[in-house]
Short mmCIF file of C-alpha atoms in Angstrom, two decimals:
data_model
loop_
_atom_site.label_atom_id
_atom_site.label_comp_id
_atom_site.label_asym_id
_atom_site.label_seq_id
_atom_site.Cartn_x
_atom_site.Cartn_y
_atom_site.Cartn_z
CA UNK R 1 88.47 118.99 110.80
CA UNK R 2 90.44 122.13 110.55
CA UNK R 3 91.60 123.77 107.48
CA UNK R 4 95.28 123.85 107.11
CA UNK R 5 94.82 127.47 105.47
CA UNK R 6 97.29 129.03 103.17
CA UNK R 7 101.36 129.09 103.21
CA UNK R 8 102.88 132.18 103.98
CA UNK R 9 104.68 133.59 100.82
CA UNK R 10 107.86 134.70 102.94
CA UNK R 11 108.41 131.51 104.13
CA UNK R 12 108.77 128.55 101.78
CA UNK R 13 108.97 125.25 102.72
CA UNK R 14 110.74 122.61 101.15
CA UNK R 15 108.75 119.31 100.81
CA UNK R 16 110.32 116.36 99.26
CA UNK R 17 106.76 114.54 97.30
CA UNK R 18 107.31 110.91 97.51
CA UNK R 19 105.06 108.30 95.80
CA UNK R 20 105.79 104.98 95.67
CA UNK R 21 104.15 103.05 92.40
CA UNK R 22 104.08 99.15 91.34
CA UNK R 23 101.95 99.45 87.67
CA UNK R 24 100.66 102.76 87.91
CA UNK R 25 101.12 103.67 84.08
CA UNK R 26 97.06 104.35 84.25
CA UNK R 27 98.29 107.41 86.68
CA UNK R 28 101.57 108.49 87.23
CA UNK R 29 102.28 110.70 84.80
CA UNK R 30 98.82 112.92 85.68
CA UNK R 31 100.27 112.12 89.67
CA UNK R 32 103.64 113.40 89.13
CA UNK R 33 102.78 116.71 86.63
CA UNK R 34 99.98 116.96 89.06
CA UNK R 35 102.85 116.97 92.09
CA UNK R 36 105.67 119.58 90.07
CA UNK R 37 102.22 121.97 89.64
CA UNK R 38 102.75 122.55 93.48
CA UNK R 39 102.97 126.09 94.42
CA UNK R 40 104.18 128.48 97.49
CA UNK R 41 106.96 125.63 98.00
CA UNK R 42 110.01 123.98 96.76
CA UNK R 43 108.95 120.52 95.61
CA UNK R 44 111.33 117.58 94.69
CA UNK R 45 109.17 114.59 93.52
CA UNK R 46 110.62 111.25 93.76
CA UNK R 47 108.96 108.30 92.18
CA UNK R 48 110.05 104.77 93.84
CA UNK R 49 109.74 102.29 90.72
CA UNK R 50 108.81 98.65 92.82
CA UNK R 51 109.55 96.27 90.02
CA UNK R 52 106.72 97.43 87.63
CA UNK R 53 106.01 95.36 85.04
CA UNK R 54 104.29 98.07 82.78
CA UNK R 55 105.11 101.11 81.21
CA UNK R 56 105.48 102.98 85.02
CA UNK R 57 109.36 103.32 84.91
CA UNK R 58 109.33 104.59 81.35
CA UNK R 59 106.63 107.38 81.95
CA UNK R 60 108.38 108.98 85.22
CA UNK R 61 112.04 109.04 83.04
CA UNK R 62 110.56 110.73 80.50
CA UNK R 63 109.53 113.46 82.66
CA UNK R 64 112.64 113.12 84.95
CA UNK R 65 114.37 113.85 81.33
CA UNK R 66 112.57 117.33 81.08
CA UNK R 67 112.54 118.04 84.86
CA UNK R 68 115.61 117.93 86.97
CA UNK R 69 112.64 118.36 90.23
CA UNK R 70 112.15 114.49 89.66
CA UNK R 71 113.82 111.00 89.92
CA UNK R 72 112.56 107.84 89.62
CA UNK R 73 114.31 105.08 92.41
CA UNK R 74 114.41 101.71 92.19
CA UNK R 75 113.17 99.95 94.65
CA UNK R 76 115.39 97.03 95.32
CA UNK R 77 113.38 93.65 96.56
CA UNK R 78 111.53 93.05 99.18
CA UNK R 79 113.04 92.22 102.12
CA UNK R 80 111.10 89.64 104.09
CA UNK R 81 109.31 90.50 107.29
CA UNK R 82 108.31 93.89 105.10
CA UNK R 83 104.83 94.90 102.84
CA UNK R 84 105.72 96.45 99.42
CA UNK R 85 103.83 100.25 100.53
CA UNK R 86 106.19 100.18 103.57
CA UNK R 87 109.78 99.10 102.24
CA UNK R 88 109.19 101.59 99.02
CA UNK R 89 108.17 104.40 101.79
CA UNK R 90 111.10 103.78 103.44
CA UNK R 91 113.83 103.85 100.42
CA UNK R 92 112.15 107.12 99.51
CA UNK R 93 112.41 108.11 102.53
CA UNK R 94 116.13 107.93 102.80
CA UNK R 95 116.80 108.92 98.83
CA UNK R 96 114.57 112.76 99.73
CA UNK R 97 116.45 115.93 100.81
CA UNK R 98 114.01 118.21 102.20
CA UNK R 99 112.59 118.58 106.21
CA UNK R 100 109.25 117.88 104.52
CA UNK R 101 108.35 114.20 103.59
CA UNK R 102 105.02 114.49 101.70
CA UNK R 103 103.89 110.56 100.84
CA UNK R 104 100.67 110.06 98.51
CA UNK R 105 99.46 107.30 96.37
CA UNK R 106 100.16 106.62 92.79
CA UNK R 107 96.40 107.86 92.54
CA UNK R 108 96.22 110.66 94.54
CA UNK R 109 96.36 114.74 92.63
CA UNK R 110 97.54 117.35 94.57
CA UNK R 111 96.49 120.13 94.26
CA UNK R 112 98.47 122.89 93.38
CA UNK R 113 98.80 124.65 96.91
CA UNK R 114 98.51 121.57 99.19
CA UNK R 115 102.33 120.88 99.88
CA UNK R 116 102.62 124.46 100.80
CA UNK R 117 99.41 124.42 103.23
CA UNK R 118 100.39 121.13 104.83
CA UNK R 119 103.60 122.38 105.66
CA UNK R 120 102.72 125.62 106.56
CA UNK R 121 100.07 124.06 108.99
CA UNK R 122 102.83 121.40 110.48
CA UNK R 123 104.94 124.25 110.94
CA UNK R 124 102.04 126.52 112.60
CA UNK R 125 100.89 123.71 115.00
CA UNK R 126 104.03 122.06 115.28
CA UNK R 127 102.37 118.84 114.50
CA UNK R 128 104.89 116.00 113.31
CA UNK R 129 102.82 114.51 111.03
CA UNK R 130 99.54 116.14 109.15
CA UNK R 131 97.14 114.04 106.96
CA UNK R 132 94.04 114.68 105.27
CA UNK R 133 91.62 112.65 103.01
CA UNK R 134 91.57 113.50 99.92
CA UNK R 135 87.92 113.85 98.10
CA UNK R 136 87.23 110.82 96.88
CA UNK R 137 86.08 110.05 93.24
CA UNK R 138 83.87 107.44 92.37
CA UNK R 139 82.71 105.97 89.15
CA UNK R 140 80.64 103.18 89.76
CA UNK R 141 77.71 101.86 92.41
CA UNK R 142 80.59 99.22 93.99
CA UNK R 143 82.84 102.41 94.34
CA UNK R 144 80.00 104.64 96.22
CA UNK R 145 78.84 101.23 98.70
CA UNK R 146 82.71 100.71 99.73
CA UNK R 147 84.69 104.24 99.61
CA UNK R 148 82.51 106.77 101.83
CA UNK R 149 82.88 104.93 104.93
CA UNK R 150 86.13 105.90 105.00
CA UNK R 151 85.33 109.52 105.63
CA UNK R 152 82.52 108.47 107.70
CA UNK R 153 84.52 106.39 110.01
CA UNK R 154 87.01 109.02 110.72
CA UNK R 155 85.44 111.87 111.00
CA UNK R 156 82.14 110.33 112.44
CA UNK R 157 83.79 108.44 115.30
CA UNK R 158 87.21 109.87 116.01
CA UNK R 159 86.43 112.46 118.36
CA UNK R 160 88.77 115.38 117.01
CA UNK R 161 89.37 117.83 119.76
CA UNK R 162 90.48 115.53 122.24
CA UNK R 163 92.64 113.96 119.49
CA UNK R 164 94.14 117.60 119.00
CA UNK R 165 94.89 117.86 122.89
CA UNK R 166 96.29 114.74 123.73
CA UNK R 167 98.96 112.63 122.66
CA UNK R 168 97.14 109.19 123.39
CA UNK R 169 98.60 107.01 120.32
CA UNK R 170 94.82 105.40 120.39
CA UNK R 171 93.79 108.91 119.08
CA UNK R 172 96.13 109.01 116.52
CA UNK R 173 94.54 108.68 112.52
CA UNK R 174 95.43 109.77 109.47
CA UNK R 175 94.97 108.59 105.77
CA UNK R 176 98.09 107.13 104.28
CA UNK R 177 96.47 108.53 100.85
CA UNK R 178 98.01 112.23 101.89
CA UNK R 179 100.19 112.11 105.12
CA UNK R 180 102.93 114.32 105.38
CA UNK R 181 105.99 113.79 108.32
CA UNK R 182 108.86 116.08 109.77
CA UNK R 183 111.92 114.31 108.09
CA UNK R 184 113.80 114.49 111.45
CA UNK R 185 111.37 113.07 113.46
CA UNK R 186 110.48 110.36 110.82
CA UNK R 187 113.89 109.39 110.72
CA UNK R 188 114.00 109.27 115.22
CA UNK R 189 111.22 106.98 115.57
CA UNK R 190 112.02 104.53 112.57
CA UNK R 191 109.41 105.58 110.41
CA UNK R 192 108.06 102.64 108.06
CA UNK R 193 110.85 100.65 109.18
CA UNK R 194 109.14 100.51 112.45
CA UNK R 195 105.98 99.42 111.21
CA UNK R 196 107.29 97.58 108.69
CA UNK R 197 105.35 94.27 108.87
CA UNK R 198 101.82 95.95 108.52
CA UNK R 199 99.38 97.34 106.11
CA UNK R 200 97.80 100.52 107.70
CA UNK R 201 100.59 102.52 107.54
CA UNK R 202 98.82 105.76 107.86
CA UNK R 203 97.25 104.98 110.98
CA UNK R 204 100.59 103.43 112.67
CA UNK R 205 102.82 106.39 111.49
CA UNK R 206 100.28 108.61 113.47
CA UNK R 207 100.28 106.44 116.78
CA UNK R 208 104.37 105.75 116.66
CA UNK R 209 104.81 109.40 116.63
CA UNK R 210 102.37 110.26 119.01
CA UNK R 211 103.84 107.46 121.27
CA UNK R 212 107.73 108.94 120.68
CA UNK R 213 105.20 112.35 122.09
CA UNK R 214 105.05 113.92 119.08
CA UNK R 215 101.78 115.66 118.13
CA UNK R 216 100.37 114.51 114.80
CA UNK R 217 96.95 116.15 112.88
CA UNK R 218 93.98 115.21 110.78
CA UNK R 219 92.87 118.46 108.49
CA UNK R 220 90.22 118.77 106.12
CA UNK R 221 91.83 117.21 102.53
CA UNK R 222 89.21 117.97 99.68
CA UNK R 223 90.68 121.03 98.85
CA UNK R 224 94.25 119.44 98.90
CA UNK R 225 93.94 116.42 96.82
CA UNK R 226 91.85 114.08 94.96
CA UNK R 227 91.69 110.15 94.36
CA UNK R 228 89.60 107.37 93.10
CA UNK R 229 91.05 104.57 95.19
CA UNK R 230 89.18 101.73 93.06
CA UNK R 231 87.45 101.08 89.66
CA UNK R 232 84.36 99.67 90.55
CA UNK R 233 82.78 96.54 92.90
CA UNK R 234 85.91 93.49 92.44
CA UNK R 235 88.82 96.21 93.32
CA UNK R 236 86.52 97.52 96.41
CA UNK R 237 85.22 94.56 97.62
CA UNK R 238 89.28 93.23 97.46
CA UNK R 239 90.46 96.23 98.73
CA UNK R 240 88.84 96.40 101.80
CA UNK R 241 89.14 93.26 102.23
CA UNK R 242 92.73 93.63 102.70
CA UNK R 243 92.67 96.50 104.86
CA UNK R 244 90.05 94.54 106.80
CA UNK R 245 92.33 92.05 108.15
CA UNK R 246 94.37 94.88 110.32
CA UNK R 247 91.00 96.86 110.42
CA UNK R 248 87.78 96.01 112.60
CA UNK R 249 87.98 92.65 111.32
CA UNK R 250 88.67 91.06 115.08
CA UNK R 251 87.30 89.08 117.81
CA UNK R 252 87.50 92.00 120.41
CA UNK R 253 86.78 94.86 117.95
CA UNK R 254 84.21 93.88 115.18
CA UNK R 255 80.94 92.87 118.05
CA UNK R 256 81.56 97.00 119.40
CA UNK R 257 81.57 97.87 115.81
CA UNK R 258 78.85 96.13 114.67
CA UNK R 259 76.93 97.30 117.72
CA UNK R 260 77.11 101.11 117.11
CA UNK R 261 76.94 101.11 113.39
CA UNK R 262 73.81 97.83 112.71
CA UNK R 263 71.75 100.07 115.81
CA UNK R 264 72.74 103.62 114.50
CA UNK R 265 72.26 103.23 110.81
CA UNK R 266 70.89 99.39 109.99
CA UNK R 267 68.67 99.01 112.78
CA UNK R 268 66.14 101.83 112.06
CA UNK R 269 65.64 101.29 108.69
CA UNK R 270 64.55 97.62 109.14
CA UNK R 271 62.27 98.73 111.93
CA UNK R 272 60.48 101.11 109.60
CA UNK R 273 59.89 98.04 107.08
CA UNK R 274 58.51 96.09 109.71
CA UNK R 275 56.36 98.87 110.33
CA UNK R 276 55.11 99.25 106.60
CA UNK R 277 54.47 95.54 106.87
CA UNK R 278 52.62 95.79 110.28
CA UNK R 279 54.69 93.87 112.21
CA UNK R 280 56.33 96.87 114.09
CA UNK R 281 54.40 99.39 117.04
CA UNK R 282 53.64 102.98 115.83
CA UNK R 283 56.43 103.99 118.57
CA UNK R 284 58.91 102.06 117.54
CA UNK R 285 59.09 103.19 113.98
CA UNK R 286 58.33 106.89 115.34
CA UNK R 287 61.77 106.17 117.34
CA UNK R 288 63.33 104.34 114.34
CA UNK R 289 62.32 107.67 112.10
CA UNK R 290 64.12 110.10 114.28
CA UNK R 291 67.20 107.82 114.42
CA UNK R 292 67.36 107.38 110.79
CA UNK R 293 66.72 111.02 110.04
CA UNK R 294 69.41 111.64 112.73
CA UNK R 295 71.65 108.53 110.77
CA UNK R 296 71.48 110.28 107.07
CA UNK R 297 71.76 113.80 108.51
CA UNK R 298 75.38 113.09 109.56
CA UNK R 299 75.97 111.44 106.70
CA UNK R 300 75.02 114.28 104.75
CA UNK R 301 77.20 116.75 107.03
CA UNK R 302 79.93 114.63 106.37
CA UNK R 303 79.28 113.93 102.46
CA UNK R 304 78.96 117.78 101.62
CA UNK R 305 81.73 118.69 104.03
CA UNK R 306 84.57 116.31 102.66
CA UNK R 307 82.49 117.20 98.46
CA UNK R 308 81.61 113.60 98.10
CA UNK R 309 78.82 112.60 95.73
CA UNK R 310 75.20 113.25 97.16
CA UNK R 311 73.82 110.19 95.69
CA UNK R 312 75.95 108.71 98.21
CA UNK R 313 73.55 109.67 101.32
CA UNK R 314 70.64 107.48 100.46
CA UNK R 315 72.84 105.00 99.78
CA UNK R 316 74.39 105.33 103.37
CA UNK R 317 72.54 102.17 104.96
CA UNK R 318 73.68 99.79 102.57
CA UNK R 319 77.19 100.82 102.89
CA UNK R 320 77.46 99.86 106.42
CA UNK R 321 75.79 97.04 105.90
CA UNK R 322 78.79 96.46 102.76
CA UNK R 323 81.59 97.40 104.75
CA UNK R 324 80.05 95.15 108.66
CA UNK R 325 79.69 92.17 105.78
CA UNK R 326 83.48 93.00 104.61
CA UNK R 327 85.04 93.37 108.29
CA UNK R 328 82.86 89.84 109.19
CA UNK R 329 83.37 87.72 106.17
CA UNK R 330 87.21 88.15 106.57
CA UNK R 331 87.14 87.21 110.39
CA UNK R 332 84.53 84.24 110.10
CA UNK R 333 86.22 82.81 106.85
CA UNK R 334 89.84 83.70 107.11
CA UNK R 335 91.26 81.65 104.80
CA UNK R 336 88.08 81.38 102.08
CA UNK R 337 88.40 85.59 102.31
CA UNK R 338 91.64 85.39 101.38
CA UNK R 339 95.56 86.63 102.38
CA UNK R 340 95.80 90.32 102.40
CA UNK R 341 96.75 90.56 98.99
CA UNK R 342 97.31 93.53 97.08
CA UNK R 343 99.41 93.71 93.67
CA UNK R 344 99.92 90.65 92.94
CA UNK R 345 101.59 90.01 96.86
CA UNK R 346 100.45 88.13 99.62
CA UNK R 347 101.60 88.94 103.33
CA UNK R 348 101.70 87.70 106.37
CA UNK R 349 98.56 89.02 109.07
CA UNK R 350 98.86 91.42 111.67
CA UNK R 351 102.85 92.31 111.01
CA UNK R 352 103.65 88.77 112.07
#
């Protein structure tokens, strides 16, 4: 991925930092000083409030009081046909006044020059939309099985280059942690009103711009921001979960993913135990070596290149195996996996 580089002082953009939040009081305040820290641009940050039932509202107003740069929106309800992340998206959306529309999560810390370089970089490549994952903090064991693949998936298998020279909206990707949009063309092709129905925003913003033939980017996002998505196994394993029902988790897609990832990074593994065991041919584990020497080394490329943990290399095998059981136990047991539910809502599958 390429680094979106630094802002040039003589030009400064003007990003509008929106961040929608439904009980975030564990975070926002850290979120939003972390946000008004920005420098090399002018920053408005604008908090959408979706009927909270903690102390969310009450933190942003009390640095909205000491900060004309911020204002907290109310979300009004949710419309049917919509998912909360989308509708707030879009109210914020229409409430910002800058050309730069700079979504993160309630979780997510900028860092201090990151609105400036993504802008800068849009503006440079004249990309409509830029995203980048932010490094990703982990606490626990659940966090470091579930939250890698993430990186691993999209920088392991999305082949960048041709991404970068073709508008194909099957190339498009981005992380809906950190994605940042040209306000005009957000604003031509619908936005999250267009994908209003679904739950991978990120990824859908990138392919409806690409498909209006925009150009949209994926840049290297430890140095921008930092999250920790969950807070240990439960909120993974749920999280996922959700994600998994517009994810791999279907009849067409989930037998080619489990194909490339149980052969590239289960597969070799297991024949090595067979061979300990002496059930396995001194070829077939010599094979089995190379591939999982060849399985951890791009893990490790990845792991060090987007400053994840290192603990989480070994680890790497089990995590695919996590996330194929994830993608399968929510196709094979639909209803026993549960709705794709996420704070305290339940909606509808594939935008229907």
């Amino acid at each position: 991925m390429a680094d979106p580089g630094r802002p040039d002082a003589e030009k400064t953009p003007r990003v509008s930092i929106l961040i929608p939040a439904r009980d975030e009081a564990a975070t926002i305040e850290h979120t939003v000083r972390a946000a008004l820290a920005s420098t090399g641009a002018t920053v408005e940050v604008l908090v959408g409030d979706d009927h909270s039932t903690d102390a969310t509202a009450a933190l942003v107003r009390a640095i909205a009081a000491t900060d004309p740069r911020v204002r907290l929106v109310a979300i009004p309800s949710l419309p049917e046909g919509w998912t909360g992340k989308n509708h707030a998206c879009s109210v914020l959306a229409g409430a910002a006044r800058f050309p730069h529309l700079l979504f993160i999560d309630a979780d997510v810390t900028l860092a201090a020059a990151a609105a400036a370089a993504l802008a800068a970089h849009a503006t440079a490549t004249g990309a409509a939309l830029v995203s980048g994952v932010p490094r990703q903090r982990m606490g626990t064991l659940g966090e470091r099985l579930t939250v890698p693949m993430i990186g691993f998936l999209l920088v392991g298998y999305l082949p960048v280059p041709m991404m970068r020279s073709s508008l194909r909206p099957s190339l498009g990707a981005a992380c809906g942690q950190l994605v940042l949009v040209d306000r005009a063309v957000y604003a031509q092709t619908g936005g999250h009103g267009a994908i209003r129905g679904f739950l991978h925003d990120g990824v859908l913003l990138a392919r409806l711009f690409r498909a209006a033939g925009h150009g949209t980017d994926l840049v290297a996002g430890h140095a921008l921001a930092t999250c920790r998505m969950y807070r240990g196994w439960t909120e993974a394993w749920a999280g996922f979960s959700k994600n998994a029902h517009e994810g791999m988790a279907t009849p067409r897609a989930l037998p080619v993913w489990t194909a490339l990832l149980f052969t590239a990074h289960i597969l070799p593994v297991l024949l090595l135990i067979l061979f300990g065991l002496g059930l396995a041919a001194p070829g077939a584990a010599g094979l089995a070596l190379v591939a999982l020497l060849l399985s951890l080394g791009t893990r490790a490329a990845i792991t060090f290149a987007m400053r994840e943990p290192a603990l989480t290399i070994p680890l790497h095998p089990v995590a695919v195996a996590v996330a194929l059981l994830i993608q399968w136990n929510v196709l094979l047991r639909r209803k026993a996996a549960g709705a794709a539910v996420w704070k305290g809502r339940s909606y509808p599958l594939n935008g229907a």
